[in-house]
C-alpha atoms as a PDB file:
ATOM      1  CA  UNK A   1      -8.228  -4.872   5.089  1.00  0.00           C
ATOM      2  CA  UNK A   2      -9.220  -1.248   5.138  1.00  0.00           C
ATOM      3  CA  UNK A   3      -7.194  -0.566   1.990  1.00  0.00           C
ATOM      4  CA  UNK A   4      -9.286  -3.117   0.089  1.00  0.00           C
ATOM      5  CA  UNK A   5     -12.430  -1.014   0.346  1.00  0.00           C
ATOM      6  CA  UNK A   6     -10.912   2.440   0.618  1.00  0.00           C
ATOM      7  CA  UNK A   7      -7.508   2.655  -1.075  1.00  0.00           C
ATOM      8  CA  UNK A   8      -6.078   6.086  -0.237  1.00  0.00           C
ATOM      9  CA  UNK A   9      -5.067   8.468  -2.972  1.00  0.00           C
ATOM     10  CA  UNK A  10      -1.268   8.799  -3.051  1.00  0.00           C
ATOM     11  CA  UNK A  11      -1.770  12.565  -2.762  1.00  0.00           C
ATOM     12  CA  UNK A  12      -4.297  12.568   0.069  1.00  0.00           C
ATOM     13  CA  UNK A  13      -2.056  12.205   3.112  1.00  0.00           C
ATOM     14  CA  UNK A  14       0.211  15.121   2.220  1.00  0.00           C
ATOM     15  CA  UNK A  15      -2.477  17.460   0.855  1.00  0.00           C
ATOM     16  CA  UNK A  16      -0.821  17.615  -2.547  1.00  0.00           C
ATOM     17  CA  UNK A  17      -1.589  18.369  -6.164  1.00  0.00           C
ATOM     18  CA  UNK A  18       0.221  16.051  -8.538  1.00  0.00           C
ATOM     19  CA  UNK A  19       0.599  14.549 -11.967  1.00  0.00           C
ATOM     20  CA  UNK A  20       1.867  11.167 -13.079  1.00  0.00           C
ATOM     21  CA  UNK A  21       2.914  10.420 -16.662  1.00  0.00           C
ATOM     22  CA  UNK A  22       3.747   6.941 -17.969  1.00  0.00           C
ATOM     23  CA  UNK A  23       5.211   6.150 -21.366  1.00  0.00           C
ATOM     24  CA  UNK A  24       6.949   3.256 -23.098  1.00  0.00           C
ATOM     25  CA  UNK A  25       9.635   3.521 -25.744  1.00  0.00           C
ATOM     26  CA  UNK A  26       8.665   0.744 -28.157  1.00  0.00           C
ATOM     27  CA  UNK A  27      12.058   0.424 -29.836  1.00  0.00           C
ATOM     28  CA  UNK A  28      13.897  -0.408 -26.607  1.00  0.00           C
ATOM     29  CA  UNK A  29      11.097  -1.576 -24.290  1.00  0.00           C
ATOM     30  CA  UNK A  30      12.064   1.110 -21.756  1.00  0.00           C
ATOM     31  CA  UNK A  31       9.235   2.218 -19.426  1.00  0.00           C
ATOM     32  CA  UNK A  32       9.399   5.774 -18.110  1.00  0.00           C
ATOM     33  CA  UNK A  33       7.242   7.110 -15.269  1.00  0.00           C
ATOM     34  CA  UNK A  34       7.435  10.730 -14.126  1.00  0.00           C
ATOM     35  CA  UNK A  35       5.678  11.928 -10.979  1.00  0.00           C
ATOM     36  CA  UNK A  36       5.408  15.576  -9.963  1.00  0.00           C
ATOM     37  CA  UNK A  37       3.757  16.926  -6.808  1.00  0.00           C
ATOM     38  CA  UNK A  38       3.167  20.293  -5.179  1.00  0.00           C
ATOM     39  CA  UNK A  39       2.537  20.464  -1.430  1.00  0.00           C
ATOM     40  CA  UNK A  40      -0.369  22.746  -0.557  1.00  0.00           C
ATOM     41  CA  UNK A  41       1.112  23.510   2.871  1.00  0.00           C
ATOM     42  CA  UNK A  42       4.310  25.249   1.747  1.00  0.00           C
ATOM     43  CA  UNK A  43       4.084  25.172  -2.050  1.00  0.00           C
ATOM     44  CA  UNK A  44       7.217  23.043  -2.384  1.00  0.00           C
ATOM     45  CA  UNK A  45       7.699  21.087  -5.606  1.00  0.00           C
ATOM     46  CA  UNK A  46       9.048  17.550  -5.836  1.00  0.00           C
ATOM     47  CA  UNK A  47       9.453  15.018  -8.594  1.00  0.00           C
ATOM     48  CA  UNK A  48      10.573  11.470  -9.281  1.00  0.00           C
ATOM     49  CA  UNK A  49      11.647   9.939 -12.586  1.00  0.00           C
ATOM     50  CA  UNK A  50      11.522   6.140 -12.809  1.00  0.00           C
ATOM     51  CA  UNK A  51      13.110   4.080 -15.583  1.00  0.00           C
ATOM     52  CA  UNK A  52      12.313   0.376 -15.897  1.00  0.00           C
ATOM     53  CA  UNK A  53      13.573  -2.201 -18.378  1.00  0.00           C
ATOM     54  CA  UNK A  54      13.963  -5.959 -18.565  1.00  0.00           C
ATOM     55  CA  UNK A  55      17.564  -7.058 -19.136  1.00  0.00           C
ATOM     56  CA  UNK A  56      18.151 -10.806 -19.694  1.00  0.00           C
ATOM     57  CA  UNK A  57      15.126 -11.723 -17.569  1.00  0.00           C
ATOM     58  CA  UNK A  58      15.883  -9.220 -14.802  1.00  0.00           C
ATOM     59  CA  UNK A  59      13.569  -6.243 -14.266  1.00  0.00           C
ATOM     60  CA  UNK A  60      15.849  -3.266 -13.593  1.00  0.00           C
ATOM     61  CA  UNK A  61      14.357  -0.092 -12.115  1.00  0.00           C
ATOM     62  CA  UNK A  62      16.099   3.177 -11.355  1.00  0.00           C
ATOM     63  CA  UNK A  63      14.534   6.128  -9.540  1.00  0.00           C
ATOM     64  CA  UNK A  64      15.951   9.611  -9.096  1.00  0.00           C
ATOM     65  CA  UNK A  65      14.183  12.469  -7.336  1.00  0.00           C
ATOM     66  CA  UNK A  66      14.631  16.225  -7.104  1.00  0.00           C
ATOM     67  CA  UNK A  67      16.788  15.728  -3.998  1.00  0.00           C
ATOM     68  CA  UNK A  68      19.291  13.814  -6.175  1.00  0.00           C
ATOM     69  CA  UNK A  69      18.507  10.547  -4.380  1.00  0.00           C
ATOM     70  CA  UNK A  70      19.150   7.566  -6.683  1.00  0.00           C
ATOM     71  CA  UNK A  71      17.521   4.208  -5.877  1.00  0.00           C
ATOM     72  CA  UNK A  72      17.979   0.939  -7.785  1.00  0.00           C
ATOM     73  CA  UNK A  73      15.747  -2.154  -7.769  1.00  0.00           C
ATOM     74  CA  UNK A  74      16.437  -5.515  -9.434  1.00  0.00           C
ATOM     75  CA  UNK A  75      13.826  -8.292  -9.694  1.00  0.00           C
ATOM     76  CA  UNK A  76      14.225 -11.823 -11.067  1.00  0.00           C
ATOM     77  CA  UNK A  77      11.287 -14.219 -11.229  1.00  0.00           C
ATOM     78  CA  UNK A  78      12.473 -17.048 -13.506  1.00  0.00           C
ATOM     79  CA  UNK A  79      14.963 -18.946 -11.332  1.00  0.00           C
ATOM     80  CA  UNK A  80      12.425 -21.356  -9.782  1.00  0.00           C
ATOM     81  CA  UNK A  81       8.672 -21.472 -10.523  1.00  0.00           C
ATOM     82  CA  UNK A  82       6.895 -19.305  -7.977  1.00  0.00           C
ATOM     83  CA  UNK A  83      10.070 -17.692  -6.611  1.00  0.00           C
ATOM     84  CA  UNK A  84      10.911 -14.019  -7.094  1.00  0.00           C
ATOM     85  CA  UNK A  85      14.094 -12.356  -5.857  1.00  0.00           C
ATOM     86  CA  UNK A  86      14.319  -8.612  -5.342  1.00  0.00           C
ATOM     87  CA  UNK A  87      17.250  -6.409  -4.450  1.00  0.00           C
ATOM     88  CA  UNK A  88      16.954  -2.753  -3.450  1.00  0.00           C
ATOM     89  CA  UNK A  89      19.729  -0.240  -2.902  1.00  0.00           C
ATOM     90  CA  UNK A  90      20.455   3.475  -2.760  1.00  0.00           C
ATOM     91  CA  UNK A  91      23.708   5.193  -3.667  1.00  0.00           C
ATOM     92  CA  UNK A  92      23.358   7.254  -0.486  1.00  0.00           C
ATOM     93  CA  UNK A  93      23.500   4.053   1.577  1.00  0.00           C
ATOM     94  CA  UNK A  94      20.068   4.668   3.092  1.00  0.00           C
ATOM     95  CA  UNK A  95      18.635   1.464   1.581  1.00  0.00           C
ATOM     96  CA  UNK A  96      20.086  -2.023   1.192  1.00  0.00           C
ATOM     97  CA  UNK A  97      17.515  -4.816   1.159  1.00  0.00           C
ATOM     98  CA  UNK A  98      17.087  -8.285  -0.350  1.00  0.00           C
ATOM     99  CA  UNK A  99      13.665  -9.962  -0.525  1.00  0.00           C
ATOM    100  CA  UNK A 100      12.579 -13.443  -1.592  1.00  0.00           C
ATOM    101  CA  UNK A 101       8.901 -14.101  -2.419  1.00  0.00           C
ATOM    102  CA  UNK A 102       7.477 -17.568  -2.990  1.00  0.00           C
ATOM    103  CA  UNK A 103       3.945 -18.197  -4.244  1.00  0.00           C
ATOM    104  CA  UNK A 104       2.166 -21.534  -4.559  1.00  0.00           C
ATOM    105  CA  UNK A 105      -1.484 -22.487  -4.932  1.00  0.00           C
ATOM    106  CA  UNK A 106      -2.019 -22.600  -1.150  1.00  0.00           C
ATOM    107  CA  UNK A 107       1.120 -21.007   0.283  1.00  0.00           C
ATOM    108  CA  UNK A 108       2.726 -17.569   0.034  1.00  0.00           C
ATOM    109  CA  UNK A 109       5.912 -16.752   1.931  1.00  0.00           C
ATOM    110  CA  UNK A 110       8.278 -13.794   2.078  1.00  0.00           C
ATOM    111  CA  UNK A 111      11.673 -13.410   3.706  1.00  0.00           C
ATOM    112  CA  UNK A 112      13.774 -10.258   3.656  1.00  0.00           C
ATOM    113  CA  UNK A 113      16.950  -8.834   5.132  1.00  0.00           C
ATOM    114  CA  UNK A 114      17.598  -5.114   5.517  1.00  0.00           C
ATOM    115  CA  UNK A 115      21.292  -4.563   6.203  1.00  0.00           C
ATOM    116  CA  UNK A 116      20.819  -0.851   6.936  1.00  0.00           C
ATOM    117  CA  UNK A 117      18.181  -1.363   9.635  1.00  0.00           C
ATOM    118  CA  UNK A 118      19.683  -4.745  10.671  1.00  0.00           C
ATOM    119  CA  UNK A 119      16.268  -6.393  10.370  1.00  0.00           C
ATOM    120  CA  UNK A 120      15.230  -9.817   9.068  1.00  0.00           C
ATOM    121  CA  UNK A 121      11.536 -10.088   8.222  1.00  0.00           C
ATOM    122  CA  UNK A 122       9.413 -13.177   7.619  1.00  0.00           C
ATOM    123  CA  UNK A 123       5.741 -13.596   6.797  1.00  0.00           C
ATOM    124  CA  UNK A 124       3.621 -16.350   5.337  1.00  0.00           C
ATOM    125  CA  UNK A 125       0.016 -17.020   4.318  1.00  0.00           C
ATOM    126  CA  UNK A 126      -1.646 -20.428   4.066  1.00  0.00           C
ATOM    127  CA  UNK A 127      -4.922 -21.127   2.288  1.00  0.00           C
ATOM    128  CA  UNK A 128      -7.462 -23.929   2.584  1.00  0.00           C
ATOM    129  CA  UNK A 129     -10.678 -23.681   0.571  1.00  0.00           C
ATOM    130  CA  UNK A 130     -12.316 -20.396   1.668  1.00  0.00           C
ATOM    131  CA  UNK A 131      -9.991 -19.861   4.646  1.00  0.00           C
ATOM    132  CA  UNK A 132      -6.678 -17.994   4.733  1.00  0.00           C
ATOM    133  CA  UNK A 133      -4.373 -17.575   7.711  1.00  0.00           C
ATOM    134  CA  UNK A 134      -0.997 -15.931   8.083  1.00  0.00           C
ATOM    135  CA  UNK A 135       1.632 -14.516  10.384  1.00  0.00           C
ATOM    136  CA  UNK A 136       4.535 -12.070  10.266  1.00  0.00           C
ATOM    137  CA  UNK A 137       7.466 -11.167  12.510  1.00  0.00           C
ATOM    138  CA  UNK A 138      10.774  -9.303  12.475  1.00  0.00           C
ATOM    139  CA  UNK A 139      14.161 -10.096  14.000  1.00  0.00           C
ATOM    140  CA  UNK A 140      16.503  -7.192  14.689  1.00  0.00           C
ATOM    141  CA  UNK A 141      19.964  -8.705  14.895  1.00  0.00           C
ATOM    142  CA  UNK A 142      21.633  -5.472  15.938  1.00  0.00           C
ATOM    143  CA  UNK A 143      19.207  -3.451  18.019  1.00  0.00           C
ATOM    144  CA  UNK A 144      19.758  -0.897  20.744  1.00  0.00           C
ATOM    145  CA  UNK A 145      22.850  -1.558  22.844  1.00  0.00           C
ATOM    146  CA  UNK A 146      23.832  -4.132  20.225  1.00  0.00           C
ATOM    147  CA  UNK A 147      21.258  -6.645  21.487  1.00  0.00           C
ATOM    148  CA  UNK A 148      19.180  -8.849  19.184  1.00  0.00           C
ATOM    149  CA  UNK A 149      15.397  -8.516  19.508  1.00  0.00           C
ATOM    150  CA  UNK A 150      12.451 -10.535  18.193  1.00  0.00           C
ATOM    151  CA  UNK A 151       9.335  -8.447  17.541  1.00  0.00           C
ATOM    152  CA  UNK A 152       5.985  -9.758  18.695  1.00  0.00           C
ATOM    153  CA  UNK A 153       4.431 -11.816  15.879  1.00  0.00           C
ATOM    154  CA  UNK A 154       1.223 -10.698  14.179  1.00  0.00           C
ATOM    155  CA  UNK A 155      -1.482 -13.154  13.152  1.00  0.00           C
ATOM    156  CA  UNK A 156      -4.418 -12.782  10.769  1.00  0.00           C
ATOM    157  CA  UNK A 157      -7.182 -14.975   9.350  1.00  0.00           C
ATOM    158  CA  UNK A 158      -9.871 -14.461   6.706  1.00  0.00           C
ATOM    159  CA  UNK A 159     -12.947 -16.282   5.456  1.00  0.00           C
ATOM    160  CA  UNK A 160     -14.214 -15.643   1.918  1.00  0.00           C
ATOM    161  CA  UNK A 161     -17.940 -16.260   1.570  1.00  0.00           C
ATOM    162  CA  UNK A 162     -18.208 -15.102  -2.036  1.00  0.00           C
ATOM    163  CA  UNK A 163     -20.130 -11.846  -1.716  1.00  0.00           C
ATOM    164  CA  UNK A 164     -18.740 -11.190   1.762  1.00  0.00           C
ATOM    165  CA  UNK A 165     -15.394 -11.546   3.553  1.00  0.00           C
ATOM    166  CA  UNK A 166     -14.657 -11.632   7.274  1.00  0.00           C
ATOM    167  CA  UNK A 167     -11.173 -11.046   8.654  1.00  0.00           C
ATOM    168  CA  UNK A 168      -9.560 -10.944  12.102  1.00  0.00           C
ATOM    169  CA  UNK A 169      -6.097  -9.911  13.262  1.00  0.00           C
ATOM    170  CA  UNK A 170      -3.995 -10.031  16.427  1.00  0.00           C
ATOM    171  CA  UNK A 171      -0.831  -7.977  17.014  1.00  0.00           C
ATOM    172  CA  UNK A 172       1.513  -7.350  19.955  1.00  0.00           C
ATOM    173  CA  UNK A 173       0.464 -10.589  21.666  1.00  0.00           C
ATOM    174  CA  UNK A 174      -3.139  -9.454  21.995  1.00  0.00           C
ATOM    175  CA  UNK A 175      -2.335  -5.791  22.542  1.00  0.00           C
ATOM    176  CA  UNK A 176      -4.155  -4.997  19.293  1.00  0.00           C
ATOM    177  CA  UNK A 177      -7.200  -6.946  18.091  1.00  0.00           C
ATOM    178  CA  UNK A 178      -9.088  -6.223  14.894  1.00  0.00           C
ATOM    179  CA  UNK A 179     -12.125  -7.433  12.948  1.00  0.00           C
ATOM    180  CA  UNK A 180     -13.185  -6.391   9.440  1.00  0.00           C
ATOM    181  CA  UNK A 181     -16.228  -7.303   7.337  1.00  0.00           C
ATOM    182  CA  UNK A 182     -16.647  -6.542   3.622  1.00  0.00           C
ATOM    183  CA  UNK A 183     -19.978  -7.022   1.847  1.00  0.00           C
ATOM    184  CA  UNK A 184     -20.738  -6.730  -1.865  1.00  0.00           C
ATOM    185  CA  UNK A 185     -24.249  -5.328  -2.281  1.00  0.00           C
ATOM    186  CA  UNK A 186     -24.297  -5.254  -6.087  1.00  0.00           C
ATOM    187  CA  UNK A 187     -21.930  -4.942  -9.030  1.00  0.00           C
ATOM    188  CA  UNK A 188     -21.752  -1.224  -8.334  1.00  0.00           C
ATOM    189  CA  UNK A 189     -21.867  -1.036  -4.541  1.00  0.00           C
ATOM    190  CA  UNK A 190     -19.934  -2.551  -1.657  1.00  0.00           C
ATOM    191  CA  UNK A 191     -19.656  -1.641   2.022  1.00  0.00           C
ATOM    192  CA  UNK A 192     -17.273  -2.525   4.840  1.00  0.00           C
ATOM    193  CA  UNK A 193     -16.675  -2.007   8.543  1.00  0.00           C
ATOM    194  CA  UNK A 194     -13.517  -2.428  10.594  1.00  0.00           C
ATOM    195  CA  UNK A 195     -13.115  -2.455  14.382  1.00  0.00           C
ATOM    196  CA  UNK A 196      -9.786  -2.361  16.177  1.00  0.00           C
ATOM    197  CA  UNK A 197      -9.095  -2.369  19.898  1.00  0.00           C
ATOM    198  CA  UNK A 198      -5.622  -1.444  21.091  1.00  0.00           C
ATOM    199  CA  UNK A 199      -4.211  -1.533  24.612  1.00  0.00           C
ATOM    200  CA  UNK A 200      -1.055   0.366  25.536  1.00  0.00           C
ATOM    201  CA  UNK A 201       0.194   1.298  29.000  1.00  0.00           C
ATOM    202  CA  UNK A 202      -3.105   0.068  30.466  1.00  0.00           C
ATOM    203  CA  UNK A 203      -5.008   2.491  28.214  1.00  0.00           C
ATOM    204  CA  UNK A 204      -7.521   0.959  25.794  1.00  0.00           C
ATOM    205  CA  UNK A 205      -8.732   2.630  22.607  1.00  0.00           C
ATOM    206  CA  UNK A 206     -11.411   1.515  20.165  1.00  0.00           C
ATOM    207  CA  UNK A 207     -11.310   2.585  16.521  1.00  0.00           C
ATOM    208  CA  UNK A 208     -14.252   1.976  14.187  1.00  0.00           C
ATOM    209  CA  UNK A 209     -14.352   2.767  10.461  1.00  0.00           C
ATOM    210  CA  UNK A 210     -17.200   2.490   7.963  1.00  0.00           C
ATOM    211  CA  UNK A 211     -16.467   2.511   4.241  1.00  0.00           C
ATOM    212  CA  UNK A 212     -18.355   2.243   0.979  1.00  0.00           C
ATOM    213  CA  UNK A 213     -17.528   2.227  -2.718  1.00  0.00           C
ATOM    214  CA  UNK A 214     -19.848   2.979  -5.622  1.00  0.00           C
ATOM    215  CA  UNK A 215     -19.132   2.532  -9.328  1.00  0.00           C
ATOM    216  CA  UNK A 216     -20.905   5.447 -11.005  1.00  0.00           C
ATOM    217  CA  UNK A 217     -20.339   4.087 -14.515  1.00  0.00           C
ATOM    218  CA  UNK A 218     -17.616   2.305 -16.482  1.00  0.00           C
ATOM    219  CA  UNK A 219     -15.310   5.336 -16.193  1.00  0.00           C
ATOM    220  CA  UNK A 220     -16.062   6.787 -12.752  1.00  0.00           C
ATOM    221  CA  UNK A 221     -16.068   5.553  -9.163  1.00  0.00           C
ATOM    222  CA  UNK A 222     -16.587   7.072  -5.713  1.00  0.00           C
ATOM    223  CA  UNK A 223     -15.229   5.811  -2.389  1.00  0.00           C
ATOM    224  CA  UNK A 224     -15.818   7.136   1.093  1.00  0.00           C
ATOM    225  CA  UNK A 225     -14.965   6.422   4.689  1.00  0.00           C
ATOM    226  CA  UNK A 226     -15.869   7.768   8.113  1.00  0.00           C
ATOM    227  CA  UNK A 227     -14.203   6.717  11.344  1.00  0.00           C
ATOM    228  CA  UNK A 228     -14.884   7.023  15.061  1.00  0.00           C
ATOM    229  CA  UNK A 229     -12.472   9.978  15.301  1.00  0.00           C
ATOM    230  CA  UNK A 230     -14.788  12.019  13.110  1.00  0.00           C
ATOM    231  CA  UNK A 231     -12.582  11.952  10.016  1.00  0.00           C
ATOM    232  CA  UNK A 232     -14.519  11.832   6.739  1.00  0.00           C
ATOM    233  CA  UNK A 233     -12.618  10.817   3.592  1.00  0.00           C
ATOM    234  CA  UNK A 234     -13.700  10.821  -0.052  1.00  0.00           C
ATOM    235  CA  UNK A 235     -11.976   9.712  -3.254  1.00  0.00           C
ATOM    236  CA  UNK A 236     -13.444  10.303  -6.720  1.00  0.00           C
ATOM    237  CA  UNK A 237     -11.824   8.732  -9.794  1.00  0.00           C
ATOM    238  CA  UNK A 238     -12.775   9.683 -13.360  1.00  0.00           C
ATOM    239  CA  UNK A 239     -11.326   8.222 -16.549  1.00  0.00           C
ATOM    240  CA  UNK A 240     -11.219  11.161 -18.961  1.00  0.00           C
ATOM    241  CA  UNK A 241      -9.616   9.333 -21.903  1.00  0.00           C
ATOM    242  CA  UNK A 242      -8.295   5.840 -22.565  1.00  0.00           C
ATOM    243  CA  UNK A 243      -4.898   6.976 -21.255  1.00  0.00           C
ATOM    244  CA  UNK A 244      -5.887   9.690 -18.745  1.00  0.00           C
ATOM    245  CA  UNK A 245      -7.424   9.343 -15.275  1.00  0.00           C
ATOM    246  CA  UNK A 246      -8.237  12.159 -12.851  1.00  0.00           C
ATOM    247  CA  UNK A 247      -8.416  11.555  -9.090  1.00  0.00           C
ATOM    248  CA  UNK A 248      -9.786  14.020  -6.546  1.00  0.00           C
ATOM    249  CA  UNK A 249      -9.595  13.299  -2.829  1.00  0.00           C
ATOM    250  CA  UNK A 250     -10.440  15.075   0.384  1.00  0.00           C
ATOM    251  CA  UNK A 251     -10.297  14.495   4.111  1.00  0.00           C
ATOM    252  CA  UNK A 252     -12.300  16.474   6.680  1.00  0.00           C
ATOM    253  CA  UNK A 253     -11.751  16.205  10.416  1.00  0.00           C
ATOM    254  CA  UNK A 254     -15.207  17.023  11.804  1.00  0.00           C
ATOM    255  CA  UNK A 255     -13.855  17.238  15.361  1.00  0.00           C
ATOM    256  CA  UNK A 256     -11.452  20.044  14.368  1.00  0.00           C
ATOM    257  CA  UNK A 257     -13.400  22.047  11.810  1.00  0.00           C
ATOM    258  CA  UNK A 258     -11.672  25.352  12.658  1.00  0.00           C
ATOM    259  CA  UNK A 259      -8.184  23.939  13.309  1.00  0.00           C
ATOM    260  CA  UNK A 260      -5.373  24.801  10.922  1.00  0.00           C
ATOM    261  CA  UNK A 261      -4.091  21.994   8.669  1.00  0.00           C
ATOM    262  CA  UNK A 262      -6.776  19.626   9.986  1.00  0.00           C
ATOM    263  CA  UNK A 263      -8.266  19.075   6.521  1.00  0.00           C
ATOM    264  CA  UNK A 264      -6.587  17.693   3.420  1.00  0.00           C
ATOM    265  CA  UNK A 265      -7.129  17.864  -0.319  1.00  0.00           C
ATOM    266  CA  UNK A 266      -5.543  15.970  -3.179  1.00  0.00           C
ATOM    267  CA  UNK A 267      -5.666  16.198  -6.971  1.00  0.00           C
ATOM    268  CA  UNK A 268      -3.882  13.801  -9.298  1.00  0.00           C
ATOM    269  CA  UNK A 269      -3.758  13.334 -13.066  1.00  0.00           C
ATOM    270  CA  UNK A 270      -2.482   9.957 -14.274  1.00  0.00           C
ATOM    271  CA  UNK A 271      -1.442   9.727 -17.943  1.00  0.00           C
ATOM    272  CA  UNK A 272      -0.079   6.830 -19.990  1.00  0.00           C
ATOM    273  CA  UNK A 273       1.460   7.065 -23.464  1.00  0.00           C
END
């Protein structure tokens, strides 16, 4: 996957400057995470406060943002070995979802139901030695005009050769085909390439991306990517202290150098106490 060799900064896509602070209250076991961001485009400020605590074996998480949106998440992983249940909801009614995850040595499966979007999702991965294969699909039980619709299944397979991995994917019944190769050069350096061909309305497009990651030292790393659309992305991560990490990211569209809002910049400070 592309995200395996170039995980995007959470502040890159929106061209934001942000800070994230994590702390734990030892006396109660309550975890608090506060995230604040400022959009470079219009200067707007936003924030999210997340509280998480385990209550009788259930991980309870509450999130509230500056728009007064309150979201609740409950997770329980001790009912059956390998099974985790998760419930998500919002007081505004915008979210209502239940998910069941099952993990075994050679099998991983997930089933979910979203009562707001009227969607049931299923996906599973099977492993055998160095090979992994999986599929995913969605069933909308109340789609447009009240009709039920099955989405086209997606399939993927991967081979792990130790210092290299090769993956292939198929979506929309062959409408989108992809291949990705990841190669570890050394302990500090790895490279990857992904190729995806998509066909829609008899029009075919080919997207190619090249990525690399380099570990500068034990506290710093650099990741970069360039794609066939001429977009160049960089992410630099520096651990300043044992509890503080600084991330700087940028994205340049070389095909639109003079266009407004074509380039993006992100700055994030992550702190734990």
